Short mmCIF file of C-alpha atoms and ligand atoms in Angstrom, two decimals:
data_model
loop_
_atom_site.label_atom_id
_atom_site.label_comp_id
_atom_site.label_asym_id
_atom_site.label_seq_id
_atom_site.Cartn_x
_atom_site.Cartn_y
_atom_site.Cartn_z
CA MET E 1 0.01 -0.10 -0.07
CA ILE E 2 1.08 3.45 -0.89
CA THR E 3 0.19 6.64 0.48
CA GLY E 4 -0.82 9.63 -1.49
CA ILE E 5 -3.07 12.82 -2.05
CA LEU E 6 -6.34 13.29 -3.44
CA LEU E 7 -6.27 15.76 -6.35
CA LYS E 8 -9.99 15.72 -7.50
CA GLY E 9 -12.79 13.31 -8.00
CA TYR E 10 -14.30 13.02 -11.60
CA GLY E 11 -16.43 10.85 -13.28
CA GLY E 12 -16.69 8.27 -10.50
CA PHE E 13 -12.83 8.10 -10.30
CA TYR E 14 -10.52 9.69 -7.78
CA TYR E 15 -7.15 11.04 -9.09
CA VAL E 16 -4.51 10.72 -6.42
CA TYR E 17 -0.86 11.76 -6.64
CA ALA E 18 1.67 9.31 -5.06
CA GLU E 19 5.22 8.54 -5.86
CA GLY E 20 5.40 11.20 -8.48
CA ARG E 21 2.45 9.96 -10.66
CA VAL E 22 -1.23 10.32 -10.88
CA TRP E 23 -3.28 7.01 -10.13
CA GLU E 24 -6.81 6.74 -11.20
CA CYS E 25 -8.68 5.13 -8.16
CA SER E 26 -11.75 3.54 -7.37
CA LEU E 27 -13.16 3.20 -3.82
CA ARG E 28 -13.48 0.21 -1.80
CA GLY E 29 -17.24 -0.47 -1.29
CA ARG E 30 -17.34 0.58 2.28
CA PHE E 31 -16.10 4.08 1.22
CA ARG E 32 -18.87 4.79 -1.30
CA ILE E 33 -21.29 6.04 1.20
CA GLN E 34 -18.89 8.75 2.29
CA ASP E 35 -18.37 9.88 -1.12
CA GLN E 36 -19.09 13.49 -0.36
CA GLU E 37 -16.76 13.59 2.46
CA PHE E 38 -13.65 13.27 0.38
CA LEU E 39 -11.66 16.47 -0.24
CA PRO E 40 -8.86 17.35 -2.26
CA GLY E 41 -5.72 17.33 -0.31
CA ASP E 42 -6.99 14.28 1.84
CA HIS E 43 -4.02 11.89 2.43
CA VAL E 44 -5.20 8.31 1.26
CA GLN E 45 -3.71 5.05 1.16
CA ILE E 46 -3.98 3.11 -2.16
CA LEU E 47 -3.51 -0.25 -3.38
CA PRO E 48 -1.92 -0.43 -6.72
CA GLU E 49 -3.64 -2.77 -9.36
CA THR E 50 -2.60 -2.83 -12.96
CA GLY E 51 -1.03 0.34 -14.85
CA ILE E 52 -2.25 3.54 -13.35
CA LYS E 53 -5.25 2.07 -11.71
CA ALA E 54 -5.65 1.65 -7.81
CA THR E 55 -7.94 1.36 -5.13
CA ILE E 56 -8.38 3.60 -2.30
CA GLU E 57 -8.29 1.45 0.87
CA LYS E 58 -7.91 4.37 3.79
CA VAL E 59 -8.37 7.83 4.50
CA ASN E 60 -6.11 9.54 6.99
CA LYS E 61 -7.43 11.91 9.49
CA ARG E 62 -7.10 15.76 8.38
CA ARG E 63 -4.70 18.10 9.70
CA ASN E 64 -6.89 21.14 8.66
CA SER E 65 -9.26 21.95 5.97
CA LEU E 66 -10.04 25.35 4.49
CA VAL E 67 -13.62 26.34 3.38
CA ARG E 68 -12.46 28.51 0.66
CA PRO E 69 -11.29 26.69 -1.25
CA THR E 70 -12.30 23.43 0.29
CA ILE E 71 -9.00 21.55 0.22
CA ALA E 72 -7.68 19.52 3.15
CA ASN E 73 -4.14 19.61 4.78
CA VAL E 74 -3.02 22.87 3.28
CA ASP E 75 0.59 23.40 4.22
CA GLN E 76 1.06 26.93 2.89
CA ALA E 77 -0.44 30.10 1.18
CA PHE E 78 1.26 32.08 -1.29
CA LEU E 79 0.32 35.68 -0.80
CA VAL E 80 1.03 37.09 -4.33
CA PHE E 81 1.40 41.01 -4.60
CA ALA E 82 2.76 43.28 -7.43
CA LEU E 83 5.53 45.73 -6.58
CA VAL E 84 3.81 48.01 -9.07
CA SER E 85 0.56 48.06 -10.89
CA PRO E 86 -1.24 47.55 -8.70
CA ARG E 87 0.80 48.76 -5.91
CA PRO E 88 0.95 46.44 -2.88
CA ASP E 89 -2.18 46.89 -0.61
CA LEU E 90 -0.63 46.31 2.76
CA ASN E 91 -3.82 46.51 4.49
CA LEU E 92 -4.84 43.24 2.52
CA LEU E 93 -1.61 41.80 3.16
CA ASP E 94 -1.65 42.18 7.01
CA ARG E 95 -5.38 40.88 6.86
CA LEU E 96 -4.39 37.77 4.70
CA LEU E 97 -1.56 37.11 7.23
CA ILE E 98 -3.96 36.90 10.05
CA GLN E 99 -6.37 34.78 8.20
CA VAL E 100 -3.70 32.34 7.02
CA SER E 101 -2.12 32.01 10.41
CA GLU E 102 -5.40 31.44 12.23
CA VAL E 103 -6.22 28.23 10.22
CA GLY E 104 -2.68 27.01 10.81
CA VAL E 105 -1.33 27.45 7.22
CA LYS E 106 2.22 28.91 6.63
CA PRO E 107 2.35 32.29 4.78
CA VAL E 108 4.80 32.89 2.13
CA ILE E 109 4.67 36.45 0.80
CA ILE E 110 5.53 36.73 -2.98
CA LEU E 111 6.14 40.02 -4.51
CA ASN E 112 6.02 39.97 -8.28
CA LYS E 113 7.11 42.43 -10.80
CA VAL E 114 10.13 43.45 -9.12
CA ASP E 115 11.88 43.89 -12.67
CA GLN E 116 9.68 47.10 -13.12
CA ALA E 117 11.16 48.93 -10.06
CA GLU E 118 13.30 50.78 -12.18
CA GLU E 119 10.79 51.84 -14.66
CA GLN E 120 8.72 53.14 -11.78
CA GLU E 121 11.25 55.56 -10.23
CA GLU E 122 8.46 57.38 -8.52
CA ASP E 123 7.49 54.20 -6.69
CA ALA E 124 11.00 53.26 -5.70
CA ARG E 125 11.27 56.38 -3.50
CA THR E 126 8.01 55.52 -1.65
CA GLU E 127 7.04 53.27 0.78
CA ASN E 128 6.11 50.92 -2.15
CA SER E 129 9.57 49.86 -3.03
CA VAL E 130 10.85 46.60 -2.35
CA ALA E 131 13.02 47.95 0.38
CA GLY E 132 9.92 49.47 2.07
CA LEU E 133 8.33 45.90 2.37
CA GLU E 134 11.49 43.86 3.61
CA PHE E 135 10.69 44.40 7.10
CA TYR E 136 8.17 41.47 6.67
CA GLN E 137 11.42 39.24 6.48
CA ASN E 138 12.41 40.47 10.09
CA LEU E 139 8.94 39.44 11.19
CA GLY E 140 9.94 35.93 10.24
CA TYR E 141 7.76 35.58 7.36
CA ASP E 142 9.15 33.97 4.07
CA PHE E 143 9.50 36.92 1.57
CA LEU E 144 10.36 35.94 -1.90
CA LYS E 145 10.76 38.54 -4.88
CA VAL E 146 10.24 37.53 -8.23
CA SER E 147 9.65 38.57 -11.72
CA THR E 148 7.41 36.24 -14.17
CA ARG E 149 8.51 38.18 -17.01
CA THR E 150 12.47 37.94 -16.45
CA GLY E 151 12.34 34.64 -14.44
CA GLN E 152 13.99 35.99 -11.39
CA GLY E 153 13.30 34.28 -8.16
CA ILE E 154 11.17 31.50 -9.82
CA ALA E 155 13.48 28.85 -8.93
CA GLU E 156 13.13 29.78 -5.29
CA VAL E 157 9.51 29.80 -5.55
CA ARG E 158 9.51 26.15 -7.05
CA GLU E 159 11.84 25.16 -3.86
CA HIS E 160 8.95 26.37 -1.78
CA LEU E 161 6.36 24.34 -3.60
CA LYS E 162 8.14 20.97 -3.44
CA ASP E 163 6.34 18.56 -1.55
CA GLN E 164 3.85 21.02 -0.05
CA VAL E 165 -0.08 21.77 -0.79
CA THR E 166 -0.26 25.30 -1.46
CA VAL E 167 -2.99 27.78 -2.08
CA LEU E 168 -2.68 31.33 -3.88
CA ALA E 169 -4.13 34.37 -2.63
CA GLY E 170 -3.91 38.12 -3.44
CA PRO E 171 -5.55 40.77 -5.15
CA SER E 172 -5.99 40.47 -8.99
CA GLY E 173 -3.77 41.86 -11.41
CA VAL E 174 -0.81 40.68 -9.48
CA GLY E 175 0.04 38.10 -11.96
CA LYS E 176 -1.06 34.98 -10.29
CA SER E 177 -1.85 33.00 -13.54
CA SER E 178 1.42 34.17 -14.91
CA LEU E 179 3.11 32.89 -11.81
CA VAL E 180 1.67 29.31 -12.11
CA ASN E 181 2.46 29.39 -15.81
CA ALA E 182 6.06 30.02 -14.97
CA LEU E 183 6.39 27.45 -12.22
CA GLU E 184 4.67 24.88 -14.35
CA PRO E 185 4.48 25.63 -18.15
CA SER E 186 2.62 22.44 -18.93
CA LEU E 187 -0.61 23.85 -17.13
CA GLU E 188 -0.83 26.84 -19.59
CA ILE E 189 -3.38 28.92 -17.40
CA LYS E 190 -4.65 31.82 -19.57
CA THR E 191 -3.88 35.13 -17.97
CA GLY E 192 -6.89 36.10 -15.83
CA GLU E 193 -8.13 32.58 -15.61
CA ILE E 194 -7.49 32.21 -11.96
CA SER E 195 -9.26 35.34 -10.82
CA ARG E 196 -12.24 34.65 -13.13
CA LYS E 197 -12.50 31.06 -11.57
CA LEU E 198 -12.64 32.85 -8.14
CA LYS E 199 -15.57 35.14 -9.11
CA ARG E 200 -17.46 32.23 -10.50
CA GLY E 201 -16.82 30.42 -7.33
CA ARG E 202 -18.70 32.93 -5.49
CA HIS E 203 -22.12 32.10 -7.23
CA THR E 204 -21.99 28.56 -8.13
CA THR E 205 -20.74 25.37 -6.43
CA ARG E 206 -17.64 24.22 -8.51
CA HIS E 207 -15.26 21.61 -8.01
CA VAL E 208 -11.75 22.50 -6.63
CA GLU E 209 -8.98 20.48 -7.47
CA LEU E 210 -5.33 20.22 -6.91
CA MET E 211 -2.80 20.56 -9.78
CA VAL E 212 0.75 19.12 -9.91
CA CYS E 213 2.63 22.06 -10.19
CA GLY E 214 6.49 21.67 -10.21
CA GLU E 215 7.29 18.87 -7.56
CA GLY E 216 4.22 20.10 -5.25
CA LEU E 217 0.38 20.53 -5.44
CA LEU E 218 -1.26 23.76 -6.15
CA ALA E 219 -5.18 24.74 -5.63
CA ASP E 220 -6.51 25.68 -8.95
CA THR E 221 -8.69 28.27 -7.02
CA PRO E 222 -7.16 31.14 -5.08
CA GLY E 223 -8.23 31.37 -1.43
CA PHE E 224 -9.07 33.79 1.60
CA SER E 225 -11.37 36.61 1.60
CA ALA E 226 -10.19 40.41 1.82
CA LEU E 227 -13.65 41.13 3.71
CA TYR E 228 -13.37 39.50 6.97
CA LEU E 229 -11.06 38.98 9.79
CA PRO E 230 -11.49 35.33 11.72
CA LYS E 231 -13.72 35.45 14.63
CA MET E 232 -11.73 36.37 17.74
CA LYS E 233 -11.58 38.31 21.12
CA ARG E 234 -10.30 41.54 20.98
CA GLU E 235 -7.25 40.74 23.38
CA GLU E 236 -6.43 37.82 20.73
CA LEU E 237 -5.54 40.17 17.91
CA ALA E 238 -2.15 41.39 19.07
CA GLY E 239 -1.23 37.72 18.90
CA PHE E 240 -1.11 37.81 15.05
CA PHE E 241 1.44 40.50 15.10
CA PRO E 242 4.78 38.43 15.86
CA GLU E 243 6.70 41.64 16.33
CA PHE E 244 4.27 42.86 19.25
CA VAL E 245 4.62 39.56 21.12
CA ASP E 246 8.02 40.36 22.77
CA VAL E 247 7.20 44.03 23.56
CA ARG E 248 3.81 43.88 25.03
CA GLY E 249 4.89 42.41 28.24
CA ASN E 250 6.38 45.91 29.04
CA CYS E 251 3.03 47.80 28.76
CA ARG E 252 1.74 49.06 31.96
CA PHE E 253 -1.49 47.19 31.99
CA THR E 254 -1.39 43.39 31.34
CA SER E 255 -4.88 43.96 29.63
CA CYS E 256 -3.52 46.79 27.43
CA LEU E 257 -4.96 46.70 23.68
CA HIS E 258 -2.18 49.03 22.66
CA HIS E 259 -4.62 51.54 21.53
CA LYS E 260 -5.86 54.19 24.12
CA GLU E 261 -4.03 53.10 27.07
CA PRO E 262 -1.17 55.26 28.74
CA ASP E 263 2.52 53.84 28.98
CA CYS E 264 1.96 51.24 26.10
CA ALA E 265 5.13 49.50 24.99
CA ILE E 266 3.77 48.79 21.64
CA LYS E 267 3.17 52.52 21.05
CA ALA E 268 6.54 53.59 22.32
CA ALA E 269 8.13 51.00 19.71
CA VAL E 270 6.16 52.60 17.07
CA ASP E 271 7.38 55.99 17.92
CA SER E 272 11.21 54.50 18.02
CA GLY E 273 10.72 52.93 14.70
CA GLN E 274 11.07 49.25 16.06
CA ILE E 275 7.61 48.35 14.93
CA GLU E 276 6.41 49.84 11.48
CA LYS E 277 4.11 52.32 11.42
CA SER E 278 1.89 50.70 8.82
CA ARG E 279 1.67 47.63 10.82
CA TYR E 280 0.48 49.47 14.01
CA GLU E 281 -2.10 51.46 11.92
CA HIS E 282 -3.51 48.25 10.46
CA TYR E 283 -3.53 46.95 13.99
CA CYS E 284 -5.62 49.74 15.12
CA LEU E 285 -8.21 49.42 12.12
CA PHE E 286 -8.44 45.47 12.80
CA LEU E 287 -9.10 46.08 16.22
CA GLU E 288 -12.05 48.43 15.72
CA GLU E 289 -13.58 45.61 13.43
CA VAL E 290 -12.96 43.06 15.87
CA ILE E 291 -14.85 44.92 18.57
CA THR E 292 -17.58 45.95 16.16
CA ALA E 293 -17.93 41.90 15.60
CA GLU E 294 -17.57 41.03 19.07
CA ARG E 295 -20.86 43.26 19.68
CA ARG E 296 -22.63 41.06 17.10
CA TYR E 297 -22.13 37.70 18.83
ZN1 LIG D 1 0.19 48.18 24.97
#
């Protein structure tokens, strides 16, 4: 028996990736009743028969499962942004970092179109330059600079894909489709196709699947939403900001929300430049949202 990962169910068969190839599997009779409960990303044990045929004998317990897209055992999320056109929306980035971390998925920040920095000297002098974003690296996040046009950084992204189940997230126009094509040219995704799929997904149920991309697996539908923060208590929010965690012990009040309280070590760290101003501003915006949402529960 070998262990593999379910890519999709289609036409009564289940396609499982194991030992570097895709197997066309049928289910043991006792599983048929649970048909609907299988998710792409499920770890399954299969018994090879002839050729690429096999049967699924066992499904392992899930480590996590995402709702959007509906995929199990997701390892990481590529948060894809562009250096220019569109400029990086750091509010969205900070929001996605919280959503991804909350479900136990590792975020990897990917900044595309870095080759266009010199063409946009105006931008290079502002906070939207690459240098203005590299502080995310100091917060412990993986931060990759790529250009799907020149191929810069693509090998490094491919390394991150290896043996992982990955979901893409990020605004439209940043080059998610181009990134997928650069990583796995055989997939030939048309520019814009990924974002169109996302839009369609809002209105109709569609089948999500995992694609073999490089030496890893990638969801064909982007995930996470810009609209909501996960449900949490107001005092939990600071825990999603890694740079706050070591500092907050020095606040005067142990219940400090780092907002209007006096003698707040977080605010002092913002003033001294130890904590990025944009991160603190987003913290304050998110805090208001969390408090507003709390009242509705
Ligand atoms: Zn404080």
